[in-house]
CSV table of C-alpha atoms in Angstrom, one decimal:
chain,number,residue,atom,x,y,z
A,1,MET,CA,79.6,-159.3,-28.2
A,2,LYS,CA,79.8,-158.4,-31.9
A,3,ILE,CA,80.6,-154.9,-32.9
A,4,LEU,CA,80.2,-153.5,-36.4
A,5,HIS,CA,82.6,-150.7,-37.4
A,6,LEU,CA,81.1,-148.4,-40.0
A,7,ASP,CA,83.9,-145.8,-40.3
A,8,THR,CA,87.6,-146.1,-40.1
A,9,ASN,CA,89.2,-144.9,-36.9
A,10,HIS,CA,92.6,-145.1,-35.2
A,11,PRO,CA,93.9,-148.8,-35.2
A,12,LEU,CA,94.1,-148.8,-31.4
A,13,MET,CA,90.3,-149.2,-31.3
A,14,LEU,CA,90.2,-152.5,-33.1
A,15,GLU,CA,93.4,-153.7,-31.4
A,16,GLN,CA,92.1,-153.1,-27.9
A,17,LEU,CA,88.5,-154.2,-28.5
A,18,ASN,CA,89.9,-157.5,-30.0
A,19,ALA,CA,92.1,-157.9,-26.9
A,20,MET,CA,89.0,-157.5,-24.7
A,21,GLY,CA,87.3,-160.4,-26.5
A,22,PHE,CA,84.9,-158.5,-28.7
A,23,GLN,CA,84.3,-159.7,-32.3
A,24,ASN,CA,84.9,-156.8,-34.5
A,25,ASP,CA,83.6,-156.7,-38.1
A,26,GLU,CA,84.3,-153.8,-40.5
A,27,ASP,CA,82.1,-152.5,-43.3
A,28,TYR,CA,83.1,-149.2,-44.6
A,29,SER,CA,81.4,-149.3,-48.0
A,30,SER,CA,77.9,-150.9,-47.9
A,31,SER,CA,74.8,-148.8,-48.3
A,32,LYS,CA,72.7,-147.9,-45.3
A,33,SER,CA,70.0,-150.4,-46.5
A,34,GLU,CA,72.6,-153.1,-46.7
A,35,ILE,CA,73.8,-152.4,-43.2
A,36,GLU,CA,70.2,-152.3,-42.0
A,37,ALA,CA,69.6,-155.8,-43.4
A,38,LYS,CA,72.3,-157.3,-41.2
A,39,ILE,CA,72.4,-155.1,-38.2
A,40,GLN,CA,70.3,-157.5,-36.1
A,41,ASN,CA,73.4,-159.6,-35.8
A,42,TYR,CA,75.3,-157.0,-33.8
A,43,ASP,CA,75.4,-155.9,-30.2
A,44,GLY,CA,77.3,-152.6,-31.0
A,45,ILE,CA,78.0,-150.1,-33.7
A,46,ILE,CA,81.0,-147.7,-34.0
A,47,ILE,CA,80.3,-144.8,-36.3
A,48,ARG,CA,81.5,-141.3,-37.0
A,49,SER,CA,79.0,-139.5,-39.3
A,50,ARG,CA,78.6,-141.9,-42.3
A,51,PHE,CA,74.8,-141.8,-42.2
A,52,SER,CA,72.0,-141.1,-39.8
A,53,ILE,CA,70.7,-143.7,-37.5
A,54,ASP,CA,66.9,-143.3,-37.5
A,55,LYS,CA,63.9,-145.2,-36.1
A,56,GLN,CA,63.7,-147.6,-39.0
A,57,PHE,CA,67.4,-148.5,-38.6
A,58,LEU,CA,67.0,-148.9,-34.8
A,59,ASP,CA,63.9,-151.1,-35.2
A,60,ALA,CA,66.0,-153.4,-37.4
A,61,ALA,CA,68.8,-153.5,-34.8
A,62,THR,CA,67.0,-155.9,-32.5
A,63,ASN,CA,70.1,-156.9,-30.5
A,64,LEU,CA,71.8,-153.6,-30.4
A,65,LYS,CA,73.1,-152.6,-26.9
A,66,PHE,CA,75.2,-149.5,-27.8
A,67,ILE,CA,76.1,-147.0,-30.4
A,68,GLY,CA,79.6,-145.5,-30.2
A,69,ARG,CA,79.9,-142.1,-31.9
A,70,VAL,CA,83.5,-141.2,-32.4
A,71,GLY,CA,83.1,-137.5,-31.9
A,72,ALA,CA,81.1,-135.1,-29.8
A,73,GLY,CA,77.7,-134.4,-31.3
A,74,VAL,CA,75.0,-137.1,-31.7
A,75,GLU,CA,72.5,-135.2,-33.8
A,76,ASN,CA,72.7,-137.9,-36.5
A,77,ILE,CA,71.3,-140.5,-34.1
A,78,ASP,CA,67.7,-140.6,-32.9
A,79,GLY,CA,69.0,-140.7,-29.3
A,80,GLU,CA,65.6,-140.5,-27.6
A,81,TYR,CA,64.3,-143.5,-29.5
A,82,ALA,CA,67.5,-145.4,-29.0
A,83,LEU,CA,67.3,-144.9,-25.2
A,84,GLN,CA,63.6,-146.1,-25.3
A,85,LYS,CA,64.9,-149.3,-26.8
A,86,GLY,CA,67.6,-149.7,-24.1
A,87,ILE,CA,70.4,-148.8,-26.5
A,88,GLN,CA,73.2,-146.7,-24.9
A,89,LEU,CA,74.8,-143.8,-26.7
A,90,ILE,CA,78.5,-143.4,-26.2
A,91,SER,CA,80.2,-140.3,-27.5
A,92,ALA,CA,83.6,-138.8,-27.0
A,93,PRO,CA,83.6,-135.0,-26.5
A,94,GLU,CA,86.6,-135.4,-24.2
A,95,GLY,CA,88.6,-136.7,-27.0
A,96,ASN,CA,88.8,-133.6,-29.2
A,97,ARG,CA,87.9,-130.7,-26.9
A,98,ASN,CA,91.6,-129.6,-26.6
A,99,ALA,CA,91.9,-129.6,-30.4
A,100,VAL,CA,88.8,-127.5,-30.7
A,101,GLY,CA,90.0,-125.1,-28.1
A,102,GLU,CA,93.4,-124.6,-29.8
A,103,HIS,CA,91.8,-124.3,-33.3
A,104,THR,CA,89.3,-121.7,-32.1
A,105,LEU,CA,92.1,-119.6,-30.5
A,106,GLY,CA,94.2,-119.9,-33.6
A,107,MET,CA,91.3,-118.6,-35.8
A,108,LEU,CA,90.8,-115.7,-33.5
A,109,LEU,CA,94.5,-114.6,-33.4
A,110,SER,CA,94.7,-115.1,-37.2
A,111,LEU,CA,91.7,-112.8,-37.8
A,112,PHE,CA,92.9,-110.2,-35.4
A,113,ASN,CA,96.3,-110.1,-37.0
A,114,LYS,CA,95.3,-110.6,-40.7
A,115,PHE,CA,97.5,-113.6,-41.1
A,116,ASN,CA,95.8,-114.9,-44.2
A,117,LYS,CA,95.6,-111.6,-46.0
A,118,ALA,CA,99.2,-110.7,-45.2
A,119,ASP,CA,100.5,-114.1,-46.2
A,120,HIS,CA,98.7,-114.0,-49.5
A,121,GLU,CA,100.0,-110.5,-50.3
A,122,VAL,CA,103.6,-111.3,-49.5
A,123,ARG,CA,103.4,-114.4,-51.7
A,124,ASN,CA,102.3,-112.1,-54.4
A,125,GLY,CA,105.1,-109.6,-53.9
A,126,GLN,CA,103.2,-107.0,-51.9
A,127,TRP,CA,104.7,-105.6,-48.7
A,128,LEU,CA,101.9,-103.8,-47.0
A,129,ARG,CA,102.6,-103.0,-43.4
A,130,GLU,CA,100.1,-100.3,-42.4
A,131,GLU,CA,97.3,-102.1,-44.2
A,132,ASN,CA,97.9,-105.2,-42.1
A,133,ARG,CA,98.1,-103.5,-38.7
A,134,GLY,CA,96.4,-105.9,-36.3
A,135,ILE,CA,94.5,-105.6,-33.1
A,136,GLU,CA,95.3,-107.2,-29.7
A,137,LEU,CA,93.2,-109.7,-27.8
A,138,ASP,CA,94.1,-108.2,-24.4
A,139,GLY,CA,91.3,-106.1,-23.0
A,140,LYS,CA,88.5,-107.7,-25.0
A,141,THR,CA,85.5,-109.5,-23.8
A,142,VAL,CA,85.0,-112.9,-25.3
A,143,GLY,CA,81.5,-114.4,-25.1
A,144,LEU,CA,80.9,-118.1,-25.4
A,145,ILE,CA,77.5,-119.7,-26.1
A,146,GLY,CA,77.6,-123.3,-24.9
A,147,TYR,CA,79.8,-124.1,-22.0
A,148,GLY,CA,80.4,-127.8,-22.1
A,149,ASN,CA,83.5,-129.7,-23.1
A,150,MET,CA,84.4,-127.4,-26.1
A,151,GLY,CA,83.5,-124.1,-24.5
A,152,LYS,CA,85.5,-124.9,-21.4
A,153,ALA,CA,88.5,-126.0,-23.4
A,154,PHE,CA,88.5,-122.7,-25.3
A,155,ALA,CA,88.1,-120.7,-22.1
A,156,LYS,CA,91.1,-122.5,-20.6
A,157,LYS,CA,93.2,-121.5,-23.6
A,158,LEU,CA,92.2,-117.8,-23.0
A,159,ARG,CA,93.7,-117.8,-19.5
A,160,GLY,CA,97.0,-116.5,-20.8
A,161,PHE,CA,95.3,-113.3,-22.1
A,162,ASP,CA,94.0,-110.3,-20.2
A,163,VAL,CA,90.5,-110.9,-21.4
A,164,THR,CA,87.0,-111.1,-19.8
A,165,VAL,CA,85.4,-114.4,-20.6
A,166,LEU,CA,81.6,-114.7,-20.3
A,167,CYS,CA,79.5,-117.8,-21.0
A,168,TYR,CA,75.9,-118.4,-21.7
A,169,ASP,CA,74.4,-121.9,-21.4
A,170,ILE,CA,70.9,-123.4,-21.0
A,171,GLN,CA,72.3,-125.4,-18.1
A,172,SER,CA,72.7,-123.5,-14.8
A,173,HIS,CA,75.8,-123.3,-12.7
A,174,VAL,CA,78.3,-124.2,-15.4
A,175,GLY,CA,80.5,-121.1,-15.0
A,176,ASP,CA,84.0,-121.7,-13.4
A,177,GLU,CA,87.3,-119.9,-12.8
A,178,ASN,CA,87.7,-119.5,-16.5
A,179,ALA,CA,84.3,-118.0,-17.4
A,180,GLU,CA,81.5,-116.1,-15.7
A,181,GLN,CA,78.1,-117.4,-16.5
A,182,VAL,CA,75.7,-114.6,-17.5
A,183,THR,CA,72.4,-114.1,-19.3
A,184,LEU,CA,72.3,-114.0,-23.1
A,185,LYS,CA,71.3,-110.3,-22.8
A,186,THR,CA,74.4,-109.5,-20.8
A,187,LEU,CA,76.6,-111.4,-23.2
A,188,GLN,CA,75.2,-109.5,-26.1
A,189,ALA,CA,75.7,-106.2,-24.3
A,190,GLN,CA,79.4,-106.8,-23.5
A,191,ALA,CA,81.0,-109.2,-26.0
A,192,ASP,CA,83.6,-108.1,-28.5
A,193,VAL,CA,84.0,-111.7,-29.7
A,194,LEU,CA,81.3,-114.4,-29.9
A,195,SER,CA,82.3,-118.1,-30.1
A,196,LEU,CA,79.8,-120.9,-30.6
A,197,HIS,CA,80.2,-124.2,-28.7
A,198,THR,CA,76.7,-125.6,-29.0
A,199,PRO,CA,75.4,-128.9,-30.3
A,200,GLN,CA,72.8,-129.0,-33.1
A,201,THR,CA,69.4,-128.9,-31.5
A,202,PRO,CA,66.1,-127.2,-32.3
A,203,LEU,CA,67.2,-124.4,-30.0
A,204,THR,CA,70.5,-123.8,-31.9
A,205,LEU,CA,69.2,-124.3,-35.5
A,206,ASN,CA,69.5,-121.0,-37.3
A,207,MET,CA,70.2,-119.3,-34.0
A,208,VAL,CA,72.6,-116.7,-35.3
A,209,ASN,CA,70.2,-114.7,-37.6
A,210,THR,CA,69.8,-111.0,-38.2
A,211,GLU,CA,67.6,-110.5,-35.1
A,212,PHE,CA,70.2,-112.3,-32.9
A,213,ILE,CA,73.1,-110.4,-34.4
A,214,ASN,CA,71.5,-107.0,-34.1
A,215,ALA,CA,70.9,-107.6,-30.4
A,216,PHE,CA,74.6,-107.2,-29.8
A,217,LYS,CA,75.5,-103.7,-28.5
A,218,LYS,CA,78.9,-103.5,-30.2
A,219,PRO,CA,80.2,-104.8,-33.5
A,220,PHE,CA,81.8,-108.2,-32.8
A,221,TRP,CA,83.8,-111.0,-34.3
A,222,LEU,CA,82.2,-114.4,-34.8
A,223,LEU,CA,83.8,-117.8,-34.4
A,224,ASN,CA,81.9,-121.0,-35.2
A,225,THR,CA,83.7,-124.3,-34.5
A,226,ALA,CA,80.4,-126.0,-33.5
A,227,ARG,CA,77.7,-126.7,-36.1
A,228,GLY,CA,77.2,-124.9,-39.4
A,229,LYS,CA,73.4,-124.8,-39.3
A,230,SER,CA,73.5,-122.6,-36.2
A,231,VAL,CA,74.4,-119.7,-38.4
A,232,VAL,CA,72.2,-118.3,-41.2
A,233,THR,CA,74.9,-117.6,-43.7
A,234,SER,CA,73.0,-115.0,-45.7
A,235,ASP,CA,72.3,-113.0,-42.5
A,236,LEU,CA,76.0,-113.4,-41.6
A,237,VAL,CA,77.0,-111.9,-44.9
A,238,LEU,CA,74.6,-108.9,-44.4
A,239,ALA,CA,76.2,-108.3,-41.0
A,240,LEU,CA,79.7,-108.5,-42.5
A,241,LYS,CA,78.8,-106.0,-45.2
A,242,SER,CA,77.3,-103.6,-42.7
A,243,GLY,CA,80.2,-103.9,-40.2
A,244,LYS,CA,78.1,-105.3,-37.4
A,245,ILE,CA,80.2,-108.4,-37.6
A,246,LEU,CA,83.9,-107.4,-38.0
A,247,GLY,CA,85.1,-110.8,-39.2
A,248,ALA,CA,84.3,-114.5,-38.9
A,249,GLY,CA,86.2,-117.7,-38.4
A,250,LEU,CA,84.1,-120.6,-39.6
A,251,ASP,CA,85.2,-124.2,-39.3
A,252,VAL,CA,81.7,-125.4,-40.1
A,253,LEU,CA,79.1,-124.2,-42.7
A,254,GLU,CA,75.4,-124.2,-43.1
A,255,TYR,CA,75.9,-126.1,-46.4
A,256,GLU,CA,77.7,-129.1,-45.1
A,257,LYS,CA,76.1,-132.5,-45.7
A,258,ALA,CA,74.9,-134.4,-42.7
A,259,SER,CA,78.0,-136.7,-42.9
A,260,PHE,CA,80.3,-133.6,-42.6
A,261,GLU,CA,82.3,-135.2,-45.4
A,262,GLN,CA,81.1,-132.9,-48.3
A,263,LEU,CA,80.1,-129.3,-48.7
A,264,PHE,CA,77.5,-129.0,-51.5
A,265,SER,CA,77.0,-130.7,-54.8
A,266,SER,CA,74.8,-128.1,-56.5
A,267,LYS,CA,75.6,-124.5,-57.5
A,268,MET,CA,77.6,-122.5,-55.0
A,269,PRO,CA,75.3,-120.3,-52.9
A,270,GLU,CA,75.7,-116.6,-53.4
A,271,ALA,CA,76.4,-116.0,-49.7
A,272,PHE,CA,79.2,-118.5,-49.8
A,273,GLN,CA,80.6,-116.8,-52.8
A,274,TYR,CA,80.9,-113.7,-50.7
A,275,LEU,CA,82.6,-115.6,-47.8
A,276,ILE,CA,85.3,-117.1,-50.0
A,277,LYS,CA,86.3,-113.7,-51.3
A,278,ALA,CA,86.1,-111.8,-48.0
A,279,GLU,CA,89.5,-110.9,-46.4
A,280,ASN,CA,88.0,-110.8,-42.9
A,281,VAL,CA,86.7,-114.3,-43.1
A,282,LEU,CA,88.7,-117.4,-42.3
A,283,LEU,CA,87.4,-120.8,-43.4
A,284,THR,CA,88.5,-124.4,-42.5
A,285,PRO,CA,86.8,-127.7,-43.5
A,286,HIS,CA,85.3,-128.9,-40.2
A,287,ILE,CA,88.7,-129.8,-38.8
A,288,ALA,CA,88.8,-128.0,-35.4
A,289,GLY,CA,88.7,-131.3,-33.6
A,290,TRP,CA,90.7,-133.1,-36.3
A,291,THR,CA,94.3,-133.4,-35.1
A,292,ILE,CA,96.8,-136.3,-34.9
A,293,GLU,CA,96.4,-136.4,-31.2
A,294,SER,CA,92.6,-136.2,-31.1
A,295,LYS,CA,92.3,-139.2,-33.5
A,296,VAL,CA,94.0,-141.2,-30.8
A,297,LYS,CA,92.1,-139.6,-27.9
A,298,LEU,CA,88.7,-140.0,-29.6
A,299,ALA,CA,89.3,-143.7,-30.2
A,300,GLN,CA,90.7,-144.3,-26.7
A,301,THR,CA,87.8,-142.5,-25.1
A,302,ILE,CA,85.2,-144.8,-26.9
A,303,VAL,CA,87.2,-147.9,-26.0
A,304,ASN,CA,87.4,-146.9,-22.4
A,305,LYS,CA,83.7,-146.3,-22.2
A,306,ILE,CA,82.8,-149.6,-23.8
A,307,GLN,CA,85.2,-151.4,-21.5
A,308,ALA,CA,83.6,-149.6,-18.4
A,309,LYS,CA,80.1,-150.5,-19.4
A,310,PHE,CA,80.4,-154.0,-21.0
A,311,CYS,CA,83.5,-155.7,-19.6
């Protein structure tokens, strides 16, 4: 079987797939149309998020048997059409779930204790103690929307704190010893913290808007390490200004390109200009699942799944 690698990954992937007898070709620079012109020669593709794989691309891929997505989400792939054509989708949410759980917890603790603000002030010669008095996580109720690999990993990290963890998911019976599954209405009535762990789907696109935010009974903290387009940034800014949202930790942004590799190329949106100046907002560049360890685990997970299905 011939596999075309469209993004760089950990070297173990090529090493192990070569050892299994696969032919591995690498093309990290050709345009999508150039890849499309030769894709009929390949049985498999390995991709992160370089470009979308749509119906036209899949129609050209007449011999394709699988698409390996080195990550969790597969919204850049027309999965339904791929399955109709007998092409298997292989993703790796197991590979970076621990990284996402740790990053989310780190964001929450940083926001509660004003780490970024205090660090900036000390570096500028300010020693403001009372102004940087933090709050404790113990005693809070943390609500998770989405309770798959990422949500479960974050809930596991919260076990060391005296918190109540609630989860809401469109799938039934996903709650476990780390989180009680409840209705969305119950979560909105009780949560002090909201953390998103959902894929990008029609249901989650622009999910966190003014109506959604105002349905929460208490002012709350927002964490998003899932997908940027789940949050309407202008509505988030209105809620931050009013105090309905107390602070936000955002690893993903509405303005990201589909490849996740760039933010925006045009004028900086007004809402984003507010976020970068807000002391109660913490921003990272889509790196929650981006650790030294997860790079290894993501690649190994894909290799193991290919081996299980095709060797």
